[in-house]
Amino acid sequence: DQQVKQNSPSLSVQEGRISILNCDYTNSMFDYFLWYKKYPAEGPTFLISISSIKDKNEDGRFTVFLNKSAKHLSLHIVPSQPGDSAVYFCAASENAGNNRKLIWGLGTSLAVNP
Amino acid sequence: GAGVSQSPSNKVTEKGKDVELRCDPISGHTALYWYRQSLGQGLEFLIYFQGNSAPDKSGLPSDRFSAERTGGSVSTLTIQRTQQEDSAVYLCASSRRGGGYTFGSGTRLTVV
């Protein structure tokens, strides 16, 4: 039973356009959400996070939106760059700041085409 | 070191053999985690060490899996009598308490 779902296994966008990666969750107790990026043969690296008390967090080209009523979050990358091509994982936790036992989605592979 | 180091990067072993996977966390990080990613699956939590506290072993899939962390630093994940379903990428991560994870590059384990 996937508590964190990334329904799109892959996404392809043109350089300079917006990339939107989606994530849905089922556990209403989740209150802290993170996005990680993973290049081949490397471990995941932290990208951006959001607490459930917010509905938006922005860091440069990356913005995460949280819709608690819909149990949905999305990562926006604008403008997309070829170096953004990677697998993006959404993760969630029940305790804000407690990063034990993060529950992970299966990932979305993003390809940004020059 | 500057990052989380895992060894070996690749391991092929015969079914039934024991394997040991090593993780060197970032110096000063008190928390250490083991995850694995099987083909087509998300990251699966295995075990968590925090300082001198008793480890959280709730994610270990069977008693063939064990892990230890010596001196609050290096950790070893041991899989006894490996099975083909143990084939996965095993990822180690460390963090300061309450901080974000830094992952190693993982060990790709293939059981043949």
mmCIF file of C-alpha atoms in Angstrom:
data_model
loop_
_atom_site.group_PDB
_atom_site.id
_atom_site.type_symbol
_atom_site.label_atom_id
_atom_site.label_comp_id
_atom_site.label_asym_id
_atom_site.label_seq_id
_atom_site.Cartn_x
_atom_site.Cartn_y
_atom_site.Cartn_z
ATOM 1 C CA ASP A 1 0.000 0.000 0.000
ATOM 2 C CA GLN A 2 1.741 3.117 -1.275
ATOM 3 C CA GLN A 3 1.163 5.981 1.152
ATOM 4 C CA VAL A 4 3.113 8.327 -1.114
ATOM 5 C CA LYS A 5 2.333 8.091 -4.795
ATOM 6 C CA GLN A 6 4.073 9.599 -7.763
ATOM 7 C CA ASN A 7 1.805 8.524 -10.566
ATOM 8 C CA SER A 8 3.973 9.698 -13.423
ATOM 9 C CA PRO A 9 7.041 7.513 -13.801
ATOM 10 C CA SER A 10 8.533 9.896 -16.333
ATOM 11 C CA LEU A 11 8.232 13.434 -17.661
ATOM 12 C CA SER A 12 9.860 15.184 -20.600
ATOM 13 C CA VAL A 13 10.020 18.978 -20.993
ATOM 14 C CA GLN A 14 11.849 21.465 -23.160
ATOM 15 C CA GLU A 15 14.665 23.550 -21.739
ATOM 16 C CA GLY A 16 13.351 26.862 -20.435
ATOM 17 C CA ARG A 17 9.828 25.564 -19.853
ATOM 18 C CA ILE A 18 8.246 24.692 -16.521
ATOM 19 C CA SER A 19 8.523 21.183 -15.095
ATOM 20 C CA ILE A 20 5.727 20.114 -12.765
ATOM 21 C CA LEU A 21 6.183 16.949 -10.734
ATOM 22 C CA ASN A 22 3.232 15.679 -8.754
ATOM 23 C CA CYS A 23 2.911 13.683 -5.571
ATOM 24 C CA ASP A 24 -0.173 12.410 -3.728
ATOM 25 C CA TYR A 25 -0.358 10.973 -0.242
ATOM 26 C CA THR A 26 -2.959 9.082 1.715
ATOM 27 C CA ASN A 27 -1.887 9.518 5.335
ATOM 28 C CA SER A 28 -3.445 12.656 6.800
ATOM 29 C CA MET A 29 -0.944 12.509 9.682
ATOM 30 C CA PHE A 30 1.931 13.433 7.380
ATOM 31 C CA ASP A 31 3.017 16.959 8.213
ATOM 32 C CA TYR A 32 6.423 17.321 6.606
ATOM 33 C CA PHE A 33 7.234 16.744 2.966
ATOM 34 C CA LEU A 34 10.481 16.666 1.062
ATOM 35 C CA TRP A 35 11.709 16.414 -2.489
ATOM 36 C CA TYR A 36 14.965 14.670 -3.315
ATOM 37 C CA LYS A 37 16.802 14.476 -6.617
ATOM 38 C CA LYS A 38 18.806 11.466 -7.702
ATOM 39 C CA TYR A 39 21.337 11.201 -10.506
ATOM 40 C CA PRO A 40 22.386 7.753 -11.779
ATOM 41 C CA ALA A 41 24.938 5.991 -9.575
ATOM 42 C CA GLU A 42 24.556 8.623 -6.861
ATOM 43 C CA GLY A 43 22.514 8.755 -3.689
ATOM 44 C CA PRO A 44 19.486 11.046 -3.476
ATOM 45 C CA THR A 45 20.209 14.663 -2.565
ATOM 46 C CA PHE A 46 17.869 16.957 -0.691
ATOM 47 C CA LEU A 47 16.161 19.558 -2.833
ATOM 48 C CA ILE A 48 13.384 21.340 -0.963
ATOM 49 C CA SER A 49 10.914 20.707 1.839
ATOM 50 C CA ILE A 50 7.639 22.051 3.142
ATOM 51 C CA SER A 51 5.860 21.878 6.460
ATOM 52 C CA SER A 52 2.116 21.349 6.579
ATOM 53 C CA ILE A 53 1.641 24.795 8.126
ATOM 54 C CA LYS A 54 2.603 26.293 4.764
ATOM 55 C CA ASP A 55 1.146 25.932 1.311
ATOM 56 C CA LYS A 56 4.171 27.129 -0.631
ATOM 57 C CA ASN A 57 7.930 27.144 -0.277
ATOM 58 C CA GLU A 58 10.237 28.660 -2.836
ATOM 59 C CA ASP A 59 13.978 28.281 -3.347
ATOM 60 C CA GLY A 60 15.349 29.782 -6.518
ATOM 61 C CA ARG A 61 13.979 27.919 -9.521
ATOM 62 C CA PHE A 62 12.262 25.365 -7.286
ATOM 63 C CA THR A 63 8.871 25.836 -5.669
ATOM 64 C CA VAL A 64 6.872 23.255 -3.767
ATOM 65 C CA PHE A 65 3.118 23.661 -3.377
ATOM 66 C CA LEU A 66 1.087 21.785 -0.785
ATOM 67 C CA ASN A 67 -2.670 21.256 -0.947
ATOM 68 C CA LYS A 68 -3.596 19.546 2.314
ATOM 69 C CA SER A 69 -7.267 19.161 1.527
ATOM 70 C CA ALA A 70 -6.386 17.281 -1.637
ATOM 71 C CA LYS A 71 -3.396 15.518 -0.023
ATOM 72 C CA HIS A 72 -1.348 16.643 -2.970
ATOM 73 C CA LEU A 73 1.954 18.382 -3.443
ATOM 74 C CA SER A 74 3.816 19.436 -6.511
ATOM 75 C CA LEU A 75 7.319 20.555 -7.365
ATOM 76 C CA HIS A 76 7.696 23.278 -9.972
ATOM 77 C CA ILE A 77 10.998 23.902 -11.693
ATOM 78 C CA VAL A 78 11.154 27.033 -13.760
ATOM 79 C CA PRO A 79 12.958 27.523 -16.027
ATOM 80 C CA SER A 80 13.963 23.900 -16.524
ATOM 81 C CA GLN A 81 17.573 23.200 -17.427
ATOM 82 C CA PRO A 82 19.190 20.087 -18.922
ATOM 83 C CA GLY A 83 21.093 19.605 -15.639
ATOM 84 C CA ASP A 84 17.759 19.116 -13.901
ATOM 85 C CA SER A 85 17.385 15.774 -15.677
ATOM 86 C CA ALA A 86 17.231 13.255 -12.829
ATOM 87 C CA VAL A 87 14.829 11.118 -10.844
ATOM 88 C CA TYR A 88 12.813 13.146 -8.344
ATOM 89 C CA PHE A 89 11.514 11.484 -5.183
ATOM 90 C CA CYS A 90 8.746 12.808 -2.996
ATOM 91 C CA ALA A 91 8.903 11.814 0.689
ATOM 92 C CA ALA A 92 6.700 12.413 3.716
ATOM 93 C CA SER A 93 7.008 12.163 7.471
ATOM 94 C CA GLU A 94 4.526 12.140 10.345
ATOM 95 C CA ASN A 95 6.582 14.333 12.645
ATOM 96 C CA ALA A 96 7.831 17.700 11.415
ATOM 97 C CA GLY A 97 11.611 17.760 11.685
ATOM 98 C CA ASN A 98 11.711 14.105 12.679
ATOM 99 C CA ASN A 99 13.342 12.562 9.684
ATOM 100 C CA ARG A 100 13.093 8.960 10.749
ATOM 101 C CA LYS A 101 11.172 6.604 8.537
ATOM 102 C CA LEU A 102 10.454 8.922 5.717
ATOM 103 C CA ILE A 103 7.897 7.332 3.417
ATOM 104 C CA TRP A 104 8.999 7.597 -0.171
ATOM 105 C CA GLY A 105 7.315 7.637 -3.542
ATOM 106 C CA LEU A 106 8.651 5.582 -6.444
ATOM 107 C CA GLY A 107 10.092 8.615 -8.183
ATOM 108 C CA THR A 108 9.538 10.494 -11.436
ATOM 109 C CA SER A 109 12.259 10.542 -14.047
ATOM 110 C CA LEU A 110 12.548 14.029 -15.520
ATOM 111 C CA ALA A 111 14.231 14.614 -18.860
ATOM 112 C CA VAL A 112 14.889 18.215 -19.863
ATOM 113 C CA ASN A 113 15.630 18.431 -23.548
ATOM 114 C CA PRO A 114 17.927 21.132 -24.924
ATOM 115 C CA GLY B 1 34.975 12.838 5.172
ATOM 116 C CA ALA B 2 33.114 15.320 3.067
ATOM 117 C CA GLY B 3 30.286 12.950 2.228
ATOM 118 C CA VAL B 4 28.750 9.626 3.144
ATOM 119 C CA SER B 5 30.915 6.816 1.840
ATOM 120 C CA GLN B 6 29.618 3.335 1.115
ATOM 121 C CA SER B 7 31.534 0.235 0.161
ATOM 122 C CA PRO B 8 31.555 -1.798 -1.915
ATOM 123 C CA SER B 9 29.762 0.071 -4.673
ATOM 124 C CA ASN B 10 28.779 -3.210 -6.303
ATOM 125 C CA LYS B 11 28.537 -6.696 -4.856
ATOM 126 C CA VAL B 12 27.574 -9.918 -6.600
ATOM 127 C CA THR B 13 27.098 -12.871 -4.308
ATOM 128 C CA GLU B 14 25.784 -16.386 -4.519
ATOM 129 C CA LYS B 15 22.496 -17.255 -2.922
ATOM 130 C CA GLY B 16 23.027 -18.465 0.626
ATOM 131 C CA LYS B 17 26.226 -16.524 1.244
ATOM 132 C CA ASP B 18 26.559 -13.752 3.835
ATOM 133 C CA VAL B 19 27.405 -10.175 2.839
ATOM 134 C CA GLU B 20 28.544 -7.105 4.723
ATOM 135 C CA LEU B 21 27.904 -3.577 3.524
ATOM 136 C CA ARG B 22 29.775 -0.678 5.033
ATOM 137 C CA CYS B 23 28.810 2.949 5.597
ATOM 138 C CA ASP B 24 31.050 5.808 6.707
ATOM 139 C CA PRO B 25 28.808 8.729 7.683
ATOM 140 C CA ILE B 26 29.681 12.397 7.650
ATOM 141 C CA SER B 27 31.811 13.287 10.650
ATOM 142 C CA GLY B 28 29.705 14.764 13.408
ATOM 143 C CA HIS B 29 26.417 13.362 12.125
ATOM 144 C CA THR B 30 24.792 11.565 15.011
ATOM 145 C CA ALA B 31 22.037 9.869 13.031
ATOM 146 C CA LEU B 32 22.583 7.084 10.515
ATOM 147 C CA TYR B 33 19.995 5.320 8.400
ATOM 148 C CA TRP B 34 19.934 2.351 6.103
ATOM 149 C CA TYR B 35 17.454 2.173 3.230
ATOM 150 C CA ARG B 36 17.126 -0.089 0.256
ATOM 151 C CA GLN B 37 15.594 0.377 -3.140
ATOM 152 C CA SER B 38 14.464 -2.692 -4.976
ATOM 153 C CA LEU B 39 13.636 -2.597 -8.680
ATOM 154 C CA GLY B 40 10.417 -0.696 -9.195
ATOM 155 C CA GLN B 41 10.029 0.149 -5.528
ATOM 156 C CA GLY B 42 10.405 3.283 -3.465
ATOM 157 C CA LEU B 43 13.032 3.712 -0.809
ATOM 158 C CA GLU B 44 12.370 1.237 1.999
ATOM 159 C CA PHE B 45 13.466 2.122 5.528
ATOM 160 C CA LEU B 46 15.554 -0.574 7.204
ATOM 161 C CA ILE B 47 17.183 0.711 10.399
ATOM 162 C CA TYR B 48 17.999 3.958 12.186
ATOM 163 C CA PHE B 49 20.779 4.766 14.664
ATOM 164 C CA GLN B 50 20.721 7.947 16.755
ATOM 165 C CA GLY B 51 23.672 8.595 19.015
ATOM 166 C CA ASN B 52 23.876 6.093 21.851
ATOM 167 C CA SER B 53 20.166 5.277 21.780
ATOM 168 C CA ALA B 54 18.939 1.805 20.967
ATOM 169 C CA PRO B 55 18.551 1.512 17.184
ATOM 170 C CA ASP B 56 15.149 1.467 15.534
ATOM 171 C CA LYS B 57 15.188 -1.884 13.752
ATOM 172 C CA SER B 58 11.536 -1.884 12.789
ATOM 173 C CA GLY B 59 12.233 -1.811 9.056
ATOM 174 C CA LEU B 60 14.486 -4.863 8.879
ATOM 175 C CA PRO B 61 12.620 -7.378 6.665
ATOM 176 C CA SER B 62 13.784 -10.552 8.420
ATOM 177 C CA ASP B 63 16.138 -11.839 11.081
ATOM 178 C CA ARG B 64 18.711 -12.458 8.362
ATOM 179 C CA PHE B 65 19.333 -8.716 8.407
ATOM 180 C CA SER B 66 21.322 -7.003 11.136
ATOM 181 C CA ALA B 67 23.278 -3.807 11.504
ATOM 182 C CA GLU B 68 25.657 -2.308 13.963
ATOM 183 C CA ARG B 69 27.284 1.024 14.414
ATOM 184 C CA THR B 70 30.612 1.042 16.171
ATOM 185 C CA GLY B 71 31.822 4.028 18.119
ATOM 186 C CA GLY B 72 28.926 6.105 16.879
ATOM 187 C CA SER B 73 30.473 6.301 13.439
ATOM 188 C CA VAL B 74 30.934 3.498 10.897
ATOM 189 C CA SER B 75 28.009 1.165 10.355
ATOM 190 C CA THR B 76 27.880 -2.312 8.882
ATOM 191 C CA LEU B 77 24.735 -3.903 7.460
ATOM 192 C CA THR B 78 24.975 -7.688 7.393
ATOM 193 C CA ILE B 79 22.713 -9.957 5.385
ATOM 194 C CA GLN B 80 23.000 -13.630 6.216
ATOM 195 C CA ARG B 81 22.067 -16.462 3.870
ATOM 196 C CA THR B 82 21.257 -14.052 1.059
ATOM 197 C CA GLN B 83 18.218 -14.660 -1.131
ATOM 198 C CA GLN B 84 17.512 -13.387 -4.619
ATOM 199 C CA GLU B 85 14.866 -11.013 -3.278
ATOM 200 C CA ASP B 86 17.623 -9.263 -1.309
ATOM 201 C CA SER B 87 18.964 -7.876 -4.600
ATOM 202 C CA ALA B 88 18.623 -4.101 -4.371
ATOM 203 C CA VAL B 89 20.546 -0.884 -3.969
ATOM 204 C CA TYR B 90 21.325 -0.379 -0.290
ATOM 205 C CA LEU B 91 21.602 3.274 0.640
ATOM 206 C CA CYS B 92 23.070 4.754 3.784
ATOM 207 C CA ALA B 93 22.330 8.283 4.948
ATOM 208 C CA SER B 94 23.435 10.389 7.865
ATOM 209 C CA SER B 95 22.213 13.596 9.421
ATOM 210 C CA ARG B 96 22.583 15.894 12.363
ATOM 211 C CA ARG B 97 19.700 15.434 14.760
ATOM 212 C CA GLY B 98 16.683 17.045 13.173
ATOM 213 C CA GLY B 99 18.618 17.874 10.025
ATOM 214 C CA GLY B 100 18.213 16.695 6.484
ATOM 215 C CA TYR B 101 19.667 13.502 5.142
ATOM 216 C CA THR B 102 22.860 13.180 3.138
ATOM 217 C CA PHE B 103 22.928 9.950 1.212
ATOM 218 C CA GLY B 104 25.824 7.839 0.087
ATOM 219 C CA SER B 105 26.012 6.506 -3.467
ATOM 220 C CA GLY B 106 24.751 3.124 -2.394
ATOM 221 C CA THR B 107 25.813 -0.487 -2.740
ATOM 222 C CA ARG B 108 24.218 -2.419 -5.574
ATOM 223 C CA LEU B 109 23.755 -5.971 -4.319
ATOM 224 C CA THR B 110 23.020 -8.732 -6.795
ATOM 225 C CA VAL B 111 22.269 -12.206 -5.487
ATOM 226 C CA VAL B 112 22.646 -14.890 -8.139
#
